[in-house]
């Protein structure tokens, strides 16, 4: 069994995971949001779709045991296990250079969209022109009964983890979200490492 691989704070990592394999992602410190994507290895234009997953499950937030679907409505990745009570956001786009520019930060502030592209480039894969909307693990976006959203610090705990079981060969991409302009990664706004482990 492999050891944990650290995804350093503010960076991303792409991992090939075959159907039948499982991948565990761990919130080492409890407060770190991890933007998550999956692309089919056979045809990367097929990707994990939050829009289709909400439609197929009739839920805003997937839970342990829920299937996640592709943009072609195919079963793609089972969210097999979720250790904690936190919701996982499916509504908010991955952060990009523009959100940081508008917040007065430099153009080279790391972003989840940049991390997605860099992580794929690192394993020799070309990123799609449009970055799909991610599954934002542990990102706390409560929705009130009137449909109004808010952005709150994570309620996940140190060591919380999720196990993904792809049902097709995929490359999964994770970004330890570099957002330090809101409390979305904790009230101290310190960005932290997450880790993953391929399970037998
Ligand atoms: Zn982000």
PDB file of N, CA, C and O in Angstrom, residues 133-165:
ATOM      1  N   UNK A 133     -16.361  23.090 -13.679  1.00  0.00           N
ATOM      2  CA  UNK A 133     -16.625  23.458 -12.293  1.00  0.00           C
ATOM      3  C   UNK A 133     -16.252  22.286 -11.394  1.00  0.00           C
ATOM      4  O   UNK A 133     -16.646  21.158 -11.645  1.00  0.00           O
ATOM      5  N   UNK A 134     -15.490  22.555 -10.344  1.00  0.00           N
ATOM      6  CA  UNK A 134     -14.994  21.476  -9.486  1.00  0.00           C
ATOM      7  C   UNK A 134     -15.997  21.050  -8.417  1.00  0.00           C
ATOM      8  O   UNK A 134     -16.949  21.782  -8.102  1.00  0.00           O
ATOM      9  N   UNK A 135     -15.715  19.890  -7.842  1.00  0.00           N
ATOM     10  CA  UNK A 135     -16.331  19.501  -6.575  1.00  0.00           C
ATOM     11  C   UNK A 135     -15.428  20.071  -5.490  1.00  0.00           C
ATOM     12  O   UNK A 135     -14.253  19.696  -5.390  1.00  0.00           O
ATOM     13  N   UNK A 136     -15.961  20.997  -4.722  1.00  0.00           N
ATOM     14  CA  UNK A 136     -15.148  21.707  -3.726  1.00  0.00           C
ATOM     15  C   UNK A 136     -15.246  20.994  -2.376  1.00  0.00           C
ATOM     16  O   UNK A 136     -16.136  21.267  -1.573  1.00  0.00           O
ATOM     17  N   UNK A 137     -14.312  20.073  -2.161  1.00  0.00           N
ATOM     18  CA  UNK A 137     -14.360  19.273  -0.930  1.00  0.00           C
ATOM     19  C   UNK A 137     -14.189  20.152   0.286  1.00  0.00           C
ATOM     20  O   UNK A 137     -13.264  20.983   0.332  1.00  0.00           O
ATOM     21  N   UNK A 138     -15.066  19.947   1.242  1.00  0.00           N
ATOM     22  CA  UNK A 138     -15.061  20.616   2.562  1.00  0.00           C
ATOM     23  C   UNK A 138     -15.339  22.111   2.487  1.00  0.00           C
ATOM     24  O   UNK A 138     -15.220  22.816   3.497  1.00  0.00           O
ATOM     25  N   UNK A 139     -15.739  22.606   1.323  1.00  0.00           N
ATOM     26  CA  UNK A 139     -16.018  24.043   1.196  1.00  0.00           C
ATOM     27  C   UNK A 139     -17.424  24.301   1.710  1.00  0.00           C
ATOM     28  O   UNK A 139     -18.392  23.700   1.227  1.00  0.00           O
ATOM     29  N   UNK A 140     -17.514  25.216   2.677  1.00  0.00           N
ATOM     30  CA  UNK A 140     -18.748  25.395   3.438  1.00  0.00           C
ATOM     31  C   UNK A 140     -19.552  26.570   2.863  1.00  0.00           C
ATOM     32  O   UNK A 140     -19.294  27.720   3.219  1.00  0.00           O
ATOM     33  N   UNK A 141     -20.505  26.217   1.998  1.00  0.00           N
ATOM     34  CA  UNK A 141     -21.366  27.219   1.372  1.00  0.00           C
ATOM     35  C   UNK A 141     -22.810  26.879   1.736  1.00  0.00           C
ATOM     36  O   UNK A 141     -23.514  26.196   0.974  1.00  0.00           O
ATOM     37  N   UNK A 142     -23.272  27.309   2.923  1.00  0.00           N
ATOM     38  CA  UNK A 142     -24.662  27.006   3.295  1.00  0.00           C
ATOM     39  C   UNK A 142     -25.638  27.714   2.347  1.00  0.00           C
ATOM     40  O   UNK A 142     -25.365  28.815   1.862  1.00  0.00           O
ATOM     41  N   UNK A 143     -26.754  27.031   2.111  1.00  0.00           N
ATOM     42  CA  UNK A 143     -27.827  27.572   1.274  1.00  0.00           C
ATOM     43  C   UNK A 143     -29.047  27.720   2.169  1.00  0.00           C
ATOM     44  O   UNK A 143     -29.517  26.733   2.734  1.00  0.00           O
ATOM     45  N   UNK A 144     -29.552  28.935   2.331  1.00  0.00           N
ATOM     46  CA  UNK A 144     -30.725  29.084   3.205  1.00  0.00           C
ATOM     47  C   UNK A 144     -32.013  28.763   2.430  1.00  0.00           C
ATOM     48  O   UNK A 144     -31.971  28.563   1.203  1.00  0.00           O
ATOM     49  N   UNK A 145     -33.161  28.659   3.120  1.00  0.00           N
ATOM     50  CA  UNK A 145     -34.387  28.227   2.421  1.00  0.00           C
ATOM     51  C   UNK A 145     -34.801  29.160   1.282  1.00  0.00           C
ATOM     52  O   UNK A 145     -35.530  28.746   0.381  1.00  0.00           O
ATOM     53  N   UNK A 146     -34.330  30.394   1.318  1.00  0.00           N
ATOM     54  CA  UNK A 146     -34.638  31.313   0.206  1.00  0.00           C
ATOM     55  C   UNK A 146     -33.626  31.172  -0.933  1.00  0.00           C
ATOM     56  O   UNK A 146     -33.710  31.912  -1.926  1.00  0.00           O
ATOM     57  N   UNK A 147     -32.679  30.271  -0.780  1.00  0.00           N
ATOM     58  CA  UNK A 147     -31.683  30.078  -1.839  1.00  0.00           C
ATOM     59  C   UNK A 147     -30.516  31.037  -1.759  1.00  0.00           C
ATOM     60  O   UNK A 147     -29.721  31.117  -2.693  1.00  0.00           O
ATOM     61  N   UNK A 148     -30.396  31.749  -0.628  1.00  0.00           N
ATOM     62  CA  UNK A 148     -29.284  32.682  -0.469  1.00  0.00           C
ATOM     63  C   UNK A 148     -28.060  31.911   0.061  1.00  0.00           C
ATOM     64  O   UNK A 148     -28.179  31.098   0.979  1.00  0.00           O
ATOM     65  N   UNK A 149     -26.915  32.190  -0.552  1.00  0.00           N
ATOM     66  CA  UNK A 149     -25.684  31.493  -0.180  1.00  0.00           C
ATOM     67  C   UNK A 149     -24.855  32.333   0.778  1.00  0.00           C
ATOM     68  O   UNK A 149     -24.928  33.562   0.757  1.00  0.00           O
ATOM     69  N   UNK A 150     -24.052  31.674   1.592  1.00  0.00           N
ATOM     70  CA  UNK A 150     -23.020  32.393   2.333  1.00  0.00           C
ATOM     71  C   UNK A 150     -21.738  31.574   2.264  1.00  0.00           C
ATOM     72  O   UNK A 150     -21.739  30.417   1.841  1.00  0.00           O
ATOM     73  N   UNK A 151     -20.649  32.195   2.649  1.00  0.00           N
ATOM     74  CA  UNK A 151     -19.323  31.587   2.549  1.00  0.00           C
ATOM     75  C   UNK A 151     -18.778  31.520   3.962  1.00  0.00           C
ATOM     76  O   UNK A 151     -18.520  32.561   4.573  1.00  0.00           O
ATOM     77  N   UNK A 152     -18.633  30.320   4.506  1.00  0.00           N
ATOM     78  CA  UNK A 152     -18.281  30.152   5.918  1.00  0.00           C
ATOM     79  C   UNK A 152     -16.999  29.322   6.050  1.00  0.00           C
ATOM     80  O   UNK A 152     -16.653  28.569   5.154  1.00  0.00           O
ATOM     81  N   UNK A 153     -16.320  29.432   7.188  1.00  0.00           N
ATOM     82  CA  UNK A 153     -15.145  28.578   7.408  1.00  0.00           C
ATOM     83  C   UNK A 153     -15.553  27.098   7.407  1.00  0.00           C
ATOM     84  O   UNK A 153     -16.701  26.772   7.733  1.00  0.00           O
ATOM     85  N   UNK A 154     -14.631  26.226   7.077  1.00  0.00           N
ATOM     86  CA  UNK A 154     -14.962  24.798   7.040  1.00  0.00           C
ATOM     87  C   UNK A 154     -15.390  24.262   8.407  1.00  0.00           C
ATOM     88  O   UNK A 154     -14.937  24.766   9.441  1.00  0.00           O
ATOM     89  N   UNK A 155     -16.272  23.254   8.392  1.00  0.00           N
ATOM     90  CA  UNK A 155     -16.637  22.572   9.638  1.00  0.00           C
ATOM     91  C   UNK A 155     -15.989  21.187   9.680  1.00  0.00           C
ATOM     92  O   UNK A 155     -16.237  20.398  10.586  1.00  0.00           O
ATOM     93  N   UNK A 156     -15.148  20.894   8.687  1.00  0.00           N
ATOM     94  CA  UNK A 156     -14.443  19.617   8.664  1.00  0.00           C
ATOM     95  C   UNK A 156     -13.408  19.590   9.785  1.00  0.00           C
ATOM     96  O   UNK A 156     -13.064  20.631  10.356  1.00  0.00           O
ATOM     97  N   UNK A 157     -12.950  18.371  10.081  1.00  0.00           N
ATOM     98  CA  UNK A 157     -12.061  18.174  11.229  1.00  0.00           C
ATOM     99  C   UNK A 157     -10.715  17.645  10.768  1.00  0.00           C
ATOM    100  O   UNK A 157     -10.613  17.033   9.692  1.00  0.00           O
ATOM    101  N   UNK A 158      -9.708  17.825  11.599  1.00  0.00           N
ATOM    102  CA  UNK A 158      -8.376  17.308  11.292  1.00  0.00           C
ATOM    103  C   UNK A 158      -8.468  15.810  10.975  1.00  0.00           C
ATOM    104  O   UNK A 158      -9.065  15.056  11.748  1.00  0.00           O
ATOM    105  N   UNK A 159      -7.917  15.421   9.853  1.00  0.00           N
ATOM    106  CA  UNK A 159      -7.905  14.004   9.490  1.00  0.00           C
ATOM    107  C   UNK A 159      -9.133  13.534   8.741  1.00  0.00           C
ATOM    108  O   UNK A 159      -9.204  12.359   8.350  1.00  0.00           O
ATOM    109  N   UNK A 160     -10.113  14.403   8.530  1.00  0.00           N
ATOM    110  CA  UNK A 160     -11.269  13.979   7.731  1.00  0.00           C
ATOM    111  C   UNK A 160     -10.797  13.538   6.349  1.00  0.00           C
ATOM    112  O   UNK A 160      -9.847  14.090   5.790  1.00  0.00           O
ATOM    113  N   UNK A 161     -11.466  12.534   5.816  1.00  0.00           N
ATOM    114  CA  UNK A 161     -11.038  12.012   4.512  1.00  0.00           C
ATOM    115  C   UNK A 161     -12.246  11.602   3.690  1.00  0.00           C
ATOM    116  O   UNK A 161     -13.363  11.432   4.201  1.00  0.00           O
ATOM    117  N   UNK A 162     -11.969  11.449   2.418  1.00  0.00           N
ATOM    118  CA  UNK A 162     -12.970  10.987   1.461  1.00  0.00           C
ATOM    119  C   UNK A 162     -12.308   9.921   0.614  1.00  0.00           C
ATOM    120  O   UNK A 162     -11.131  10.061   0.247  1.00  0.00           O
ATOM    121  N   UNK A 163     -13.045   8.863   0.310  1.00  0.00           N
ATOM    122  CA  UNK A 163     -12.535   7.821  -0.584  1.00  0.00           C
ATOM    123  C   UNK A 163     -13.335   7.869  -1.876  1.00  0.00           C
ATOM    124  O   UNK A 163     -14.577   7.801  -1.846  1.00  0.00           O
ATOM    125  N   UNK A 164     -12.622   8.024  -2.979  1.00  0.00           N
ATOM    126  CA  UNK A 164     -13.237   7.999  -4.309  1.00  0.00           C
ATOM    127  C   UNK A 164     -12.952   6.647  -4.966  1.00  0.00           C
ATOM    128  O   UNK A 164     -11.821   6.148  -4.892  1.00  0.00           O
ATOM    129  N   UNK A 165     -13.964   6.101  -5.626  1.00  0.00           N
ATOM    130  CA  UNK A 165     -13.805   4.841  -6.357  1.00  0.00           C
ATOM    131  C   UNK A 165     -14.267   5.069  -7.796  1.00  0.00           C
ATOM    132  O   UNK A 165     -15.468   4.958  -8.096  1.00  0.00           O
TER     133      UNK A 165
END
